XYZ file of N, CA and C in Angstrom:
429
model
N 62.789 -2.956 2.845
C 62.075 -2.145 3.469
C 62.474 -1.096 4.335
N 62.726 0.296 4.156
C 63.531 0.960 5.051
C 63.142 0.951 6.696
N 64.501 0.697 7.132
C 64.641 1.088 8.707
C 65.160 2.163 9.035
N 64.181 2.788 9.683
C 64.558 4.560 10.250
C 65.926 4.086 11.580
N 66.132 5.659 11.470
C 67.324 5.267 12.297
C 66.950 5.265 14.246
N 65.717 5.501 14.327
C 64.768 5.530 15.673
C 64.191 3.692 15.915
N 63.866 3.638 14.648
C 63.425 1.920 14.631
C 64.950 1.068 15.659
N 66.189 1.627 14.410
C 67.095 0.681 14.648
C 67.370 1.423 15.912
N 67.285 1.782 16.981
C 67.698 2.076 17.734
C 66.862 1.412 19.401
N 65.150 1.176 18.827
C 64.489 0.283 19.439
C 64.850 -0.794 19.253
N 65.225 -1.404 18.189
C 65.356 -2.816 18.235
C 66.603 -3.226 19.212
N 67.578 -1.995 19.344
C 69.037 -2.356 20.307
C 68.639 -2.379 21.426
N 67.680 -1.865 21.768
C 67.154 -1.754 23.047
C 66.181 -3.209 23.576
N 65.757 -3.153 22.527
C 64.713 -4.741 22.808
C 66.118 -6.389 22.702
N 66.966 -5.794 21.537
C 68.320 -7.051 21.919
C 68.626 -6.773 23.751
N 69.032 -5.951 23.640
C 69.700 -6.401 25.271
C 68.846 -6.402 26.226
N 67.321 -5.890 26.370
C 66.060 -6.558 27.034
C 66.176 -8.080 27.404
N 66.569 -8.714 25.535
C 65.804 -9.802 25.667
C 67.109 -11.191 25.270
N 68.333 -10.958 25.719
C 69.441 -11.333 25.733
C 69.271 -12.185 24.320
N 69.762 -10.783 22.974
C 70.228 -11.310 21.668
C 71.572 -10.296 21.120
N 72.047 -10.857 20.641
C 73.035 -10.524 19.770
C 73.365 -10.811 18.607
N 72.355 -11.100 17.954
C 72.023 -11.042 16.260
C 70.323 -10.285 16.224
N 69.906 -9.033 15.651
C 69.046 -9.530 14.984
C 68.361 -8.963 13.319
N 68.110 -9.981 12.571
C 68.957 -9.878 10.965
C 66.656 -9.451 10.932
N 66.888 -8.513 10.035
C 65.672 -8.972 8.203
C 65.535 -9.525 7.508
N 65.110 -10.926 6.961
C 65.245 -11.395 5.715
C 63.958 -11.886 4.823
N 64.015 -12.082 3.971
C 62.679 -12.122 3.203
C 62.579 -10.713 2.059
N 61.254 -10.977 1.994
C 61.109 -10.064 1.265
C 61.094 -8.604 1.126
N 61.151 -8.356 2.773
C 62.026 -7.151 3.170
C 63.057 -6.708 3.071
N 63.756 -7.143 2.203
C 65.297 -7.672 2.193
C 65.550 -7.497 0.174
N 65.054 -8.020 -0.129
C 64.691 -9.247 -1.007
C 63.712 -7.906 -2.168
N 63.070 -7.062 -1.779
C 62.339 -5.997 -2.692
C 60.919 -6.305 -2.796
N 60.590 -7.794 -2.761
C 59.537 -7.848 -3.435
C 58.315 -8.005 -2.613
N 58.263 -6.723 -1.544
C 57.526 -7.081 -0.507
C 56.018 -6.561 -1.452
N 54.708 -6.382 -1.046
C 53.389 -6.226 -1.071
C 52.889 -5.541 0.186
N 51.425 -5.207 -0.015
C 50.990 -4.528 1.492
C 50.349 -5.552 2.292
N 50.352 -6.619 1.836
C 50.055 -7.790 3.065
C 51.457 -8.287 3.759
N 52.638 -7.922 2.611
C 53.659 -8.562 3.038
C 53.992 -8.354 4.879
N 54.427 -9.832 5.195
C 54.707 -9.135 6.488
C 56.126 -9.405 6.719
N 57.062 -8.888 8.109
C 58.712 -8.286 7.959
C 58.895 -10.046 8.862
N 59.719 -10.691 8.216
C 60.559 -11.656 9.231
C 61.809 -11.424 9.082
N 61.601 -11.767 10.379
C 62.719 -11.497 11.154
C 64.015 -12.152 12.180
N 64.604 -12.715 11.906
C 65.219 -13.754 13.204
C 66.466 -13.064 14.077
N 66.137 -14.146 14.612
C 67.443 -13.541 16.334
C 68.427 -14.985 16.838
N 69.406 -14.229 17.446
C 70.305 -15.445 18.025
C 70.174 -14.590 19.440
N 69.660 -15.320 19.850
C 69.998 -15.231 21.204
C 71.011 -15.802 22.052
N 71.153 -15.591 22.999
C 73.338 -15.951 23.787
C 72.946 -16.483 25.419
N 71.129 -16.434 25.670
C 71.471 -17.060 27.038
C 70.487 -18.626 26.193
N 69.880 -18.887 27.775
C 68.580 -20.344 26.894
C 67.492 -19.531 26.794
N 67.082 -20.540 26.235
C 65.849 -20.574 25.622
C 65.026 -19.843 26.041
N 64.304 -18.781 25.193
C 63.290 -17.375 26.052
C 61.753 -18.540 26.667
N 61.682 -19.503 26.147
C 60.188 -19.922 26.366
C 59.351 -18.970 25.621
N 57.459 -19.932 26.251
C 56.686 -19.568 25.411
C 56.547 -17.892 25.476
N 56.480 -17.304 27.357
C 56.104 -16.226 27.103
C 57.140 -15.281 26.572
N 58.473 -15.410 26.767
C 59.394 -15.092 26.454
C 59.518 -14.553 24.901
N 59.260 -15.122 24.710
C 58.641 -15.433 22.716
C 57.476 -14.487 22.678
N 56.479 -14.617 23.843
C 55.599 -13.560 22.897
C 55.694 -11.711 23.370
N 57.111 -11.647 24.698
C 57.336 -10.394 25.225
C 57.917 -10.325 24.152
N 58.841 -11.032 23.430
C 60.278 -10.339 22.653
C 59.007 -9.662 20.766
N 57.983 -10.818 20.498
C 57.347 -10.518 19.468
C 56.352 -9.365 19.315
N 56.284 -9.320 20.675
C 54.784 -7.978 21.668
C 55.791 -6.976 21.166
N 57.407 -6.592 21.522
C 57.925 -5.384 21.240
C 58.789 -5.410 20.096
N 58.893 -6.204 19.080
C 58.980 -5.986 17.738
C 57.879 -5.607 17.195
N 56.721 -5.706 17.586
C 55.424 -5.573 16.390
C 55.311 -4.140 17.083
N 55.727 -3.960 18.517
C 55.431 -2.367 18.654
C 56.207 -1.171 17.342
N 57.749 -1.984 17.175
C 58.415 -1.486 16.295
C 58.348 -1.370 15.375
N 57.120 -2.147 14.843
C 56.887 -2.296 13.359
C 55.214 -1.638 13.372
N 54.890 -0.929 13.552
C 53.508 -0.375 13.751
C 52.819 -1.023 12.913
N 51.943 -1.954 12.507
C 51.056 -2.086 11.049
C 51.785 -3.100 10.103
N 52.292 -3.895 10.882
C 53.306 -4.845 10.374
C 53.384 -5.854 11.001
N 53.072 -6.858 10.445
C 52.903 -8.657 11.513
C 54.146 -9.341 11.373
N 55.106 -9.255 11.896
C 56.681 -9.407 12.365
C 56.097 -11.640 12.321
N 56.748 -12.063 11.731
C 56.993 -14.019 11.558
C 58.145 -13.424 12.127
N 58.652 -13.935 13.619
C 59.585 -14.296 14.161
C 60.347 -15.502 14.241
N 61.764 -16.192 14.300
C 62.244 -16.618 13.963
C 64.153 -16.680 14.143
N 64.557 -18.729 15.315
C 64.800 -18.081 16.221
C 66.585 -18.504 15.264
N 67.590 -18.385 15.281
C 68.612 -18.478 14.233
C 69.281 -19.910 15.116
N 69.206 -19.920 16.404
C 69.660 -21.056 17.613
C 68.913 -22.161 17.247
N 67.268 -22.473 16.475
C 66.643 -23.697 16.449
C 66.843 -23.248 15.166
N 67.022 -22.718 14.115
C 67.009 -22.768 12.537
C 67.221 -24.297 11.982
N 67.029 -24.941 11.468
C 67.052 -26.151 10.424
C 68.580 -25.651 9.720
N 69.007 -26.675 8.788
C 70.215 -26.127 7.808
C 69.812 -25.531 6.943
N 68.520 -26.381 5.987
C 68.087 -25.145 4.968
C 67.589 -23.880 5.756
N 66.855 -24.049 6.131
C 66.510 -22.810 6.803
C 67.509 -21.194 6.852
N 68.180 -22.032 7.691
C 69.590 -21.181 8.222
C 70.183 -20.646 7.366
N 70.132 -21.436 5.829
C 70.980 -20.829 5.014
C 70.164 -20.100 3.984
N 68.756 -19.800 4.048
C 67.661 -19.105 3.101
C 67.572 -17.817 4.445
N 68.133 -17.392 5.363
C 68.232 -16.554 6.272
C 69.157 -15.512 5.599
N 70.166 -16.172 5.657
C 71.839 -15.618 5.863
C 71.628 -15.176 4.099
N 71.541 -16.174 3.123
C 71.774 -15.827 1.865
C 71.683 -14.854 1.973
N 70.167 -13.251 1.951
C 70.027 -12.344 1.763
C 69.318 -11.975 2.863
N 70.064 -11.358 3.706
C 69.705 -10.515 5.034
C 70.248 -8.892 5.541
N 69.645 -8.572 6.501
C 70.153 -6.815 6.852
C 70.377 -7.048 8.501
N 71.424 -6.807 8.510
C 71.933 -6.499 10.324
C 70.864 -5.090 11.141
N 70.022 -6.195 11.631
C 68.963 -4.680 12.411
C 69.710 -4.128 13.517
N 70.385 -5.404 13.967
C 71.670 -5.085 15.604
C 72.626 -6.482 15.392
N 73.413 -5.463 16.032
C 74.640 -6.787 16.273
C 76.354 -6.790 15.404
N 76.906 -7.733 15.489
C 78.460 -6.962 15.059
C 78.583 -7.714 13.849
N 78.550 -7.022 12.783
C 78.826 -6.994 11.428
C 79.726 -8.421 11.355
N 81.199 -8.375 12.379
C 81.700 -10.105 12.373
C 81.022 -11.113 12.806
N 80.301 -10.704 13.828
C 79.273 -12.217 13.624
C 78.133 -12.580 12.821
N 78.314 -11.335 12.522
C 77.203 -11.801 10.899
C 77.531 -12.503 9.822
N 78.941 -12.479 9.979
C 80.315 -13.073 9.026
C 80.187 -14.688 9.201
N 80.850 -14.731 10.973
C 81.258 -16.154 10.811
C 79.636 -16.665 10.951
N 78.030 -16.664 11.752
C 77.009 -16.814 10.800
C 76.938 -17.142 9.473
N 77.172 -16.525 8.726
C 77.202 -17.378 7.072
C 78.210 -18.132 6.619
N 78.817 -18.157 7.658
C 80.156 -19.005 7.221
C 79.525 -20.540 7.668
N 79.287 -20.232 9.218
C 78.394 -21.538 10.055
C 77.370 -21.955 9.191
N 76.242 -21.078 8.617
C 75.285 -21.957 7.971
C 75.565 -22.904 6.344
N 76.556 -21.885 6.333
C 77.364 -22.365 4.737
C 78.124 -24.116 5.090
N 78.348 -24.119 6.162
C 79.184 -25.403 6.436
C 78.333 -26.431 6.627
N 77.360 -26.221 7.249
C 76.243 -26.666 8.368
C 75.050 -27.485 7.063
N 75.419 -26.212 6.254
C 74.146 -26.185 5.128
C 74.892 -27.439 4.372
N 76.533 -27.642 3.813
C 76.946 -28.313 2.970
C 77.051 -29.875 3.566
N 77.248 -29.642 5.224
C 77.275 -30.962 5.547
C 76.085 -31.783 5.796
N 75.417 -31.421 5.430
C 72.947 -31.394 5.252
C 73.027 -31.707 4.003
N 73.811 -31.338 2.567
C 73.226 -31.595 1.065
C 73.064 -32.731 1.003
N 73.871 -33.718 1.121
C 73.677 -34.984 0.661
C 72.199 -35.852 1.143
N 71.369 -35.336 2.690
C 70.499 -35.647 2.753
C 69.148 -34.418 2.257
N 69.217 -34.031 1.836
C 68.628 -33.056 1.349
C 67.991 -33.029 -0.216
N 69.294 -33.540 -1.145
C 69.146 -34.564 -2.364
C 68.448 -35.691 -2.005
N 68.845 -36.457 -1.187
C 67.987 -37.894 -1.274
C 66.775 -37.171 -0.874
N 65.986 -36.547 0.360
C 65.050 -36.241 0.119
C 64.291 -35.834 -1.676
N 64.425 -34.908 -1.514
C 63.968 -34.487 -2.914
C 64.373 -35.618 -4.035
N 65.144 -36.465 -4.006
C 64.551 -37.263 -5.234
C 63.510 -38.966 -4.348
N 63.810 -39.329 -3.267
C 62.300 -39.643 -2.975
C 60.945 -39.117 -3.011
N 61.037 -37.467 -2.930
C 59.650 -36.907 -3.303
C 59.722 -37.114 -4.894
N 60.725 -37.053 -5.338
C 60.120 -36.990 -6.669
C 60.172 -38.822 -7.481
N 60.020 -39.470 -6.903
C 59.959 -40.990 -7.038
C 58.588 -41.216 -6.212
N 58.043 -40.913 -4.935
C 56.724 -40.873 -4.498
C 55.937 -40.115 -5.629
N 55.953 -38.857 -5.813
C 55.197 -38.332 -6.781
C 54.851 -38.727 -8.305
N 56.002 -38.902 -8.487
C 56.068 -39.997 -10.133
C 54.637 -41.336 -10.131
N 55.154 -41.898 -8.440
C 54.557 -42.921 -8.414
C 52.972 -43.058 -7.703
N 52.699 -41.483 -7.517
C 51.746 -41.673 -7.228
C 50.786 -40.650 -8.852
N 51.529 -40.567 -8.889
C 50.719 -39.979 -10.411
C 50.275 -41.442 -11.479
N 51.609 -42.301 -11.232
C 51.137 -43.249 -12.491
C 50.462 -44.885 -11.765
N 48.652 -45.046 -12.017
C 48.339 -46.218 -11.432
C 48.822 -47.757 -11.234
N 50.164 -47.297 -12.450
C 50.428 -48.665 -13.090
C 51.584 -49.059 -12.015
N 51.582 -48.473 -11.190
C 53.212 -48.716 -10.119
C 52.771 -48.734 -9.196
N 51.214 -48.910 -8.920
C 50.269 -49.025 -7.392
C 50.135 -47.659 -6.917
N 50.558 -47.183 -7.815
C 49.568 -45.281 -7.148
C 48.309 -46.085 -7.694
N 47.606 -44.156 -8.168
C 47.224 -43.631 -8.608
C 45.978 -42.182 -7.888
N 45.474 -42.324 -8.770
C 44.228 -41.628 -7.719
C 43.076 -42.070 -7.663
């Protein structure tokens, strides 16, 4: 998705108002796999305390106003689990913030993912075993 200069300025104003130091576009808006009904995946990092429900609603409303006609799917980098954080930062576009902070975030996300990788692999192996057992009536599973 092409972000206009006017949209970038409005996003910068929103970031200041809501205490955001990083605003990213990720997902299909960056990968080029958008279709007519695609939403816009936006991730933000807050610099202060949690925004709470009303702060979240105001931020979402402000972002919706920037991207009229598009649904915004808002995620908080501060709360993202290691796998989701890695996915956000693999393919993203910086809409607001310092490029140096984005580099730091990418390094942090990679390290955090590596720290949790063995747990993801254990979870994947468990899910595979469970699926195999559920599909095999002789193993106590079945339909």
